[in-house]
Amino acid sequence: VEMRWLTIGIPTVPRPGDLDYLSQTINAFKRQLPVDKTDPFYGKVVIVVLNNKPGAHKVFSQEKAQTEGSEHAIYFKFVEASVQQIDSSANREGDPNVPGAKVRIQTRAVISLMRHSVGLSSHFLFMEDDFLPCPHSLRSLHYLIAKSHAYFPGGWSGIRVSYGLCGIVLNGRDVEQVADYLEQHQSRRPPDHLLPEWIAAETQQAQVYLQGRRNIGYRFNIFEHIGSTSTLRAAKQVGWPGCYEELVYPTVFEGEAWKPSKCAGDDMWPCERPATWPKHWTLWHAQHKGPGPDVKWMGPRDK
């Protein structure tokens, strides 16, 4: 099987009343995935959708039936796999920083998803089933990943492009190691805390594996949260940043956030730009020079 450029992993469970976020997410991705075989993006992405309640997820079954055999079928892999429901942890319930039983099940679902994705692509992106890709998000990812490899040719650990359990990019070769890390530490922290911990090398275990590779924070959020009913938190989720708003602390952890005080002239942190990287970058801003249609793309360093 040919290696793809990107695997997007989406764990999903049925919500009360068959609340439908998943079809919105899948359809939004379909609008960004080309069916023209001459497009350079054609066939370079695979979206793995894992339902950990086999036979009980009506929306998942509908989307699987509609997609398989369609012109977008090459982009999707639908998986049903039960995950372990009971463990020996004695964690207290109700603390958002201590994973209760429901959160640990979610962690095991993410682990299962990752293990179904090993070896598929050179990069892996964590998604959730109630986030939509913002306009041009896949093109933005292509730009950002290429830029990250240019800035850090020796390698990097992960790239933060959204918030929560959504929007962390890994190198494909690290997927199995991260799955093992989540499994080992599932009782200590929730998965949306463990992932930033690993990419930021906050533990000796991660430091030994990463050997100096560091994490990257993108300036802009490229996935939009549409759900208010979380699979990880009991409280309704509101007040999150929208498309292309800045990803700063405390929306994401300080160790993974873009730093306006250090990188105001760039769209990623760290921002030690190599001499080979172009000075102008189009995702900054357009400044009008007097009346008329003339627009120049520029950043503070270019003035």
Coordinates of C-alpha atoms in Angstrom, one line a residue:
V1 CA 0.0 0.0 0.0
E2 CA 1.4 3.4 -1.0
M3 CA 2.3 5.7 2.0
R4 CA 0.0 8.7 2.2
W5 CA 1.1 12.2 3.3
L6 CA -1.4 12.6 6.1
T7 CA -3.7 10.4 8.2
I8 CA -6.5 12.2 10.0
G9 CA -7.8 10.2 13.0
I10 CA -11.3 10.8 14.2
P11 CA -12.6 8.8 17.2
T12 CA -16.4 8.8 17.5
V13 CA -19.1 7.5 19.8
P14 CA -22.9 7.8 19.5
R15 CA -24.2 10.8 21.4
P16 CA -27.6 11.1 23.2
G17 CA -30.5 11.2 20.8
D18 CA -28.1 10.4 17.9
L19 CA -26.9 14.0 17.9
D20 CA -25.1 14.4 14.6
Y21 CA -21.8 16.1 14.6
L22 CA -19.9 13.4 12.6
S23 CA -21.6 13.9 9.2
Q24 CA -20.9 17.6 9.3
T25 CA -17.3 16.9 10.0
I26 CA -17.0 14.3 7.2
N27 CA -18.8 16.4 4.7
A28 CA -16.6 19.4 5.4
F29 CA -13.5 17.3 4.8
K30 CA -15.0 16.0 1.5
R31 CA -15.4 19.6 0.3
Q32 CA -11.6 20.0 0.7
L33 CA -10.5 16.7 -0.8
P34 CA -10.1 16.7 -4.6
V35 CA -11.6 14.2 -6.9
D36 CA -9.6 15.5 -9.8
K37 CA -6.8 12.9 -10.3
T38 CA -4.4 15.6 -11.6
D39 CA -4.6 17.6 -8.4
P40 CA -1.4 17.2 -6.4
F41 CA -3.4 16.6 -3.3
Y42 CA -5.4 13.7 -4.8
G43 CA -5.1 10.5 -2.8
K44 CA -2.6 11.9 -0.3
V45 CA -4.9 12.0 2.7
V46 CA -6.7 9.2 4.6
I47 CA -9.2 9.8 7.3
V48 CA -9.6 7.0 9.8
V49 CA -13.0 7.1 11.6
L50 CA -13.1 4.8 14.5
N51 CA -16.4 3.9 16.2
N52 CA -15.8 2.2 19.6
K53 CA -19.5 1.2 20.0
P54 CA -19.9 -1.3 17.1
G55 CA -23.4 -1.5 15.8
A56 CA -24.7 1.2 18.1
H57 CA -23.7 4.4 16.2
K58 CA -26.4 5.2 13.7
V59 CA -24.7 8.3 12.2
F60 CA -21.4 6.4 11.8
S61 CA -23.2 3.6 9.9
Q62 CA -25.0 6.1 7.6
E63 CA -21.8 7.9 6.8
K64 CA -19.9 4.7 6.1
A65 CA -22.7 3.5 3.7
Q66 CA -22.8 6.9 1.9
T67 CA -19.0 7.2 1.5
E68 CA -17.9 3.7 0.6
G69 CA -18.3 3.4 -3.2
S70 CA -18.4 7.2 -3.7
E71 CA -15.8 9.3 -5.4
H72 CA -14.4 10.2 -2.0
A73 CA -14.0 6.5 -0.9
I74 CA -10.2 6.5 -1.4
Y75 CA -9.9 9.1 1.5
F76 CA -11.8 7.2 4.2
K77 CA -11.2 4.1 6.4
F78 CA -14.2 3.3 8.6
V79 CA -13.3 1.1 11.6
E80 CA -15.5 -0.4 14.3
A81 CA -13.6 -1.8 17.4
S82 CA -14.7 -2.2 20.9
V83 CA -12.4 -0.8 23.6
Q84 CA -11.9 -2.0 27.2
Q85 CA -14.6 -0.5 29.4
I86 CA -13.4 -1.4 32.9
D87 CA -9.9 -1.1 34.5
S88 CA -8.4 -1.2 37.9
S89 CA -7.9 2.5 38.4
A90 CA -9.2 4.0 41.7
N91 CA -9.2 7.6 40.4
R92 CA -11.8 9.9 41.9
E93 CA -14.6 11.1 39.5
G94 CA -15.4 14.7 38.7
D95 CA -12.0 16.3 38.6
P96 CA -11.2 17.7 35.1
N97 CA -7.5 17.1 35.6
V98 CA -7.8 13.5 36.9
P99 CA -9.1 11.0 34.3
G100 CA -12.3 9.3 35.6
A101 CA -13.6 6.1 34.1
K102 CA -15.3 7.8 31.1
V103 CA -12.2 9.7 30.2
R104 CA -10.0 6.6 30.4
I105 CA -12.3 4.8 28.0
Q106 CA -11.9 7.8 25.6
T107 CA -8.1 7.5 26.0
R108 CA -8.3 3.8 25.1
A109 CA -10.4 4.7 22.0
V110 CA -7.7 7.2 20.9
I111 CA -5.0 4.5 21.4
S112 CA -7.0 2.0 19.3
L113 CA -7.5 4.7 16.6
M114 CA -3.7 5.3 16.5
R115 CA -2.9 1.6 16.3
H116 CA -5.3 1.3 13.4
S117 CA -3.3 4.1 11.7
V118 CA 0.2 2.9 12.1
G119 CA 2.2 2.9 8.9
L120 CA -0.5 4.6 6.7
S121 CA 1.1 8.0 6.3
S122 CA 4.2 10.1 7.0
H123 CA 2.1 12.4 9.3
F124 CA -0.8 11.9 11.7
L125 CA -3.4 14.5 12.8
F126 CA -5.6 14.1 15.9
M127 CA -9.2 15.2 15.2
E128 CA -12.5 15.0 17.1
D129 CA -15.9 14.3 15.5
D130 CA -17.3 17.7 16.5
F131 CA -14.7 19.9 14.8
L132 CA -14.9 21.3 11.2
P133 CA -11.9 22.0 9.1
C134 CA -11.7 25.7 8.5
P135 CA -11.6 27.0 4.9
H136 CA -8.3 25.9 3.3
S137 CA -7.2 24.1 6.4
L138 CA -5.6 21.2 4.5
R139 CA -3.7 23.6 2.3
S140 CA -2.6 25.4 5.5
L141 CA -1.5 22.2 7.0
H142 CA 0.6 21.4 3.9
Y143 CA 2.2 24.8 4.1
L144 CA 2.8 24.5 7.8
I145 CA 4.2 21.0 7.8
A146 CA 6.6 21.9 5.0
K147 CA 7.7 25.0 6.8
S148 CA 8.2 23.0 10.0
H149 CA 10.5 20.6 8.2
A150 CA 12.4 23.6 6.7
Y151 CA 12.8 25.3 10.1
F152 CA 13.8 22.1 11.9
P153 CA 15.5 19.8 9.4
G154 CA 16.6 17.6 12.4
G155 CA 13.0 16.8 13.2
W156 CA 10.2 18.0 15.5
S157 CA 7.9 16.3 17.9
G158 CA 4.5 17.7 17.1
I159 CA 2.6 20.8 15.8
R160 CA -0.3 22.4 17.6
V161 CA -2.9 23.7 15.1
S162 CA -6.1 23.7 17.2
Y163 CA -7.1 23.0 20.8
G164 CA -8.2 20.2 23.1
L165 CA -7.8 16.7 21.7
C166 CA -8.1 18.2 18.2
G167 CA -5.2 19.6 16.2
I168 CA -1.9 18.0 17.1
V169 CA 0.2 16.8 14.2
L170 CA 2.7 14.0 14.7
N171 CA 5.3 12.4 12.5
G172 CA 4.0 9.1 11.3
R173 CA 7.0 7.2 12.7
D174 CA 6.0 8.4 16.2
V175 CA 2.4 7.2 16.2
E176 CA 3.0 3.8 17.8
Q177 CA 5.3 5.3 20.5
V178 CA 2.7 8.0 21.4
A179 CA 0.0 5.3 21.6
D180 CA 2.1 3.4 24.0
Y181 CA 2.7 6.5 26.1
L182 CA -1.0 7.2 26.3
E183 CA -1.7 3.7 27.4
Q184 CA 1.0 3.7 30.1
H185 CA -0.2 7.0 31.6
Q186 CA -4.0 6.9 31.0
S187 CA -4.7 7.0 34.7
R188 CA -2.5 10.0 35.4
R189 CA -3.8 12.7 33.1
P190 CA -6.5 13.0 30.4
P191 CA -5.5 12.5 26.8
D192 CA -5.7 16.1 25.9
H193 CA -3.1 16.8 28.6
L194 CA -0.9 13.8 27.9
L195 CA -0.4 14.7 24.2
P196 CA 0.9 18.2 24.9
E197 CA 3.0 16.8 27.6
W198 CA 4.6 14.3 25.2
I199 CA 5.3 16.7 22.3
A200 CA 6.7 19.3 24.7
A201 CA 9.0 16.6 26.2
E202 CA 7.9 17.5 29.8
T203 CA 8.7 14.0 31.1
Q204 CA 12.0 12.2 31.1
Q205 CA 10.5 9.3 29.2
A206 CA 9.5 11.7 26.3
Q207 CA 12.9 13.4 26.5
V208 CA 14.8 10.2 26.1
Y209 CA 12.7 9.2 23.0
L210 CA 12.6 12.6 21.3
Q211 CA 16.4 13.3 21.7
G212 CA 16.0 17.1 21.4
R213 CA 13.2 17.3 18.9
R214 CA 10.9 20.1 19.9
N215 CA 7.3 21.0 19.5
I216 CA 5.8 23.8 17.3
G217 CA 2.9 26.1 17.8
Y218 CA 1.0 27.4 14.8
R219 CA -0.3 31.0 15.2
F220 CA -3.8 30.2 13.8
N221 CA -6.6 27.9 14.7
I222 CA -7.6 25.8 11.7
F223 CA -10.4 23.7 13.1
E224 CA -13.7 25.0 14.3
H225 CA -15.5 23.5 17.3
I226 CA -19.2 22.9 16.5
G227 CA -20.2 20.7 19.5
S228 CA -21.3 21.8 23.0
T229 CA -21.6 18.2 24.2
S230 CA -18.1 16.9 25.0
T231 CA -17.0 13.3 25.2
L232 CA -14.4 14.3 27.7
R233 CA -16.0 16.9 29.9
A234 CA -19.4 17.0 31.7
A235 CA -19.9 20.7 31.3
K236 CA -21.1 22.4 28.1
Q237 CA -18.2 23.7 26.0
V238 CA -18.4 27.3 24.9
G239 CA -16.2 30.3 24.2
W240 CA -13.6 28.7 22.0
P241 CA -11.7 30.5 19.2
G242 CA -13.0 30.4 15.7
C243 CA -11.3 29.9 12.4
Y244 CA -7.9 31.5 12.0
E245 CA -8.0 33.2 15.4
E246 CA -4.7 33.1 17.3
L247 CA -3.8 30.0 19.3
V248 CA -2.4 31.5 22.5
Y249 CA -2.2 30.6 26.2
P250 CA -4.5 29.8 28.0
T251 CA -6.6 28.4 25.0
V252 CA -3.7 25.9 24.7
F253 CA -1.0 25.1 27.2
E254 CA 1.8 27.6 27.5
G255 CA 4.4 25.0 26.4
E256 CA 2.6 24.5 23.1
A257 CA 1.2 28.0 22.3
W258 CA 2.4 30.5 19.7
K259 CA 4.2 33.3 21.6
P260 CA 3.2 36.8 20.4
S261 CA 6.0 38.4 22.5
K262 CA 8.6 36.3 20.7
C263 CA 7.2 35.6 17.2
A264 CA 5.0 38.5 16.3
G265 CA 6.7 38.5 12.8
D266 CA 6.0 34.9 12.1
D267 CA 3.1 32.5 12.1
M268 CA 4.8 29.8 14.2
W269 CA 6.7 29.3 17.4
P270 CA 9.7 28.8 17.7
C271 CA 10.5 31.2 14.9
E272 CA 14.2 31.0 14.2
R273 CA 13.8 31.3 10.5
P274 CA 16.5 29.6 8.3
A275 CA 18.2 31.8 5.7
T276 CA 16.7 29.7 3.0
W277 CA 13.1 30.4 4.0
P278 CA 11.3 33.2 2.1
K279 CA 10.9 36.5 4.0
H280 CA 7.2 37.0 3.0
W281 CA 4.4 34.7 4.0
T282 CA 0.9 35.1 2.9
L283 CA -1.0 34.1 6.0
W284 CA 0.2 37.3 7.9
H285 CA -1.9 40.3 6.8
A286 CA -2.6 42.5 3.8
Q287 CA -1.8 46.2 4.2
H288 CA -3.4 48.7 1.8
K289 CA -1.2 51.4 0.5
G290 CA -3.5 54.3 -0.1
P291 CA -6.8 54.1 -2.1
G292 CA -7.2 51.5 -4.7
P293 CA -6.9 47.7 -5.0
D294 CA -3.1 47.4 -4.5
V295 CA -2.3 45.0 -1.7
K296 CA 1.1 44.0 -0.4
W297 CA 1.6 41.0 1.8
M298 CA 4.0 41.9 4.5
G299 CA 5.0 41.4 8.1
P300 CA 6.7 43.7 10.7
R301 CA 10.2 42.6 9.6
D302 CA 9.4 43.7 6.0
K303 CA 8.6 47.3 6.8

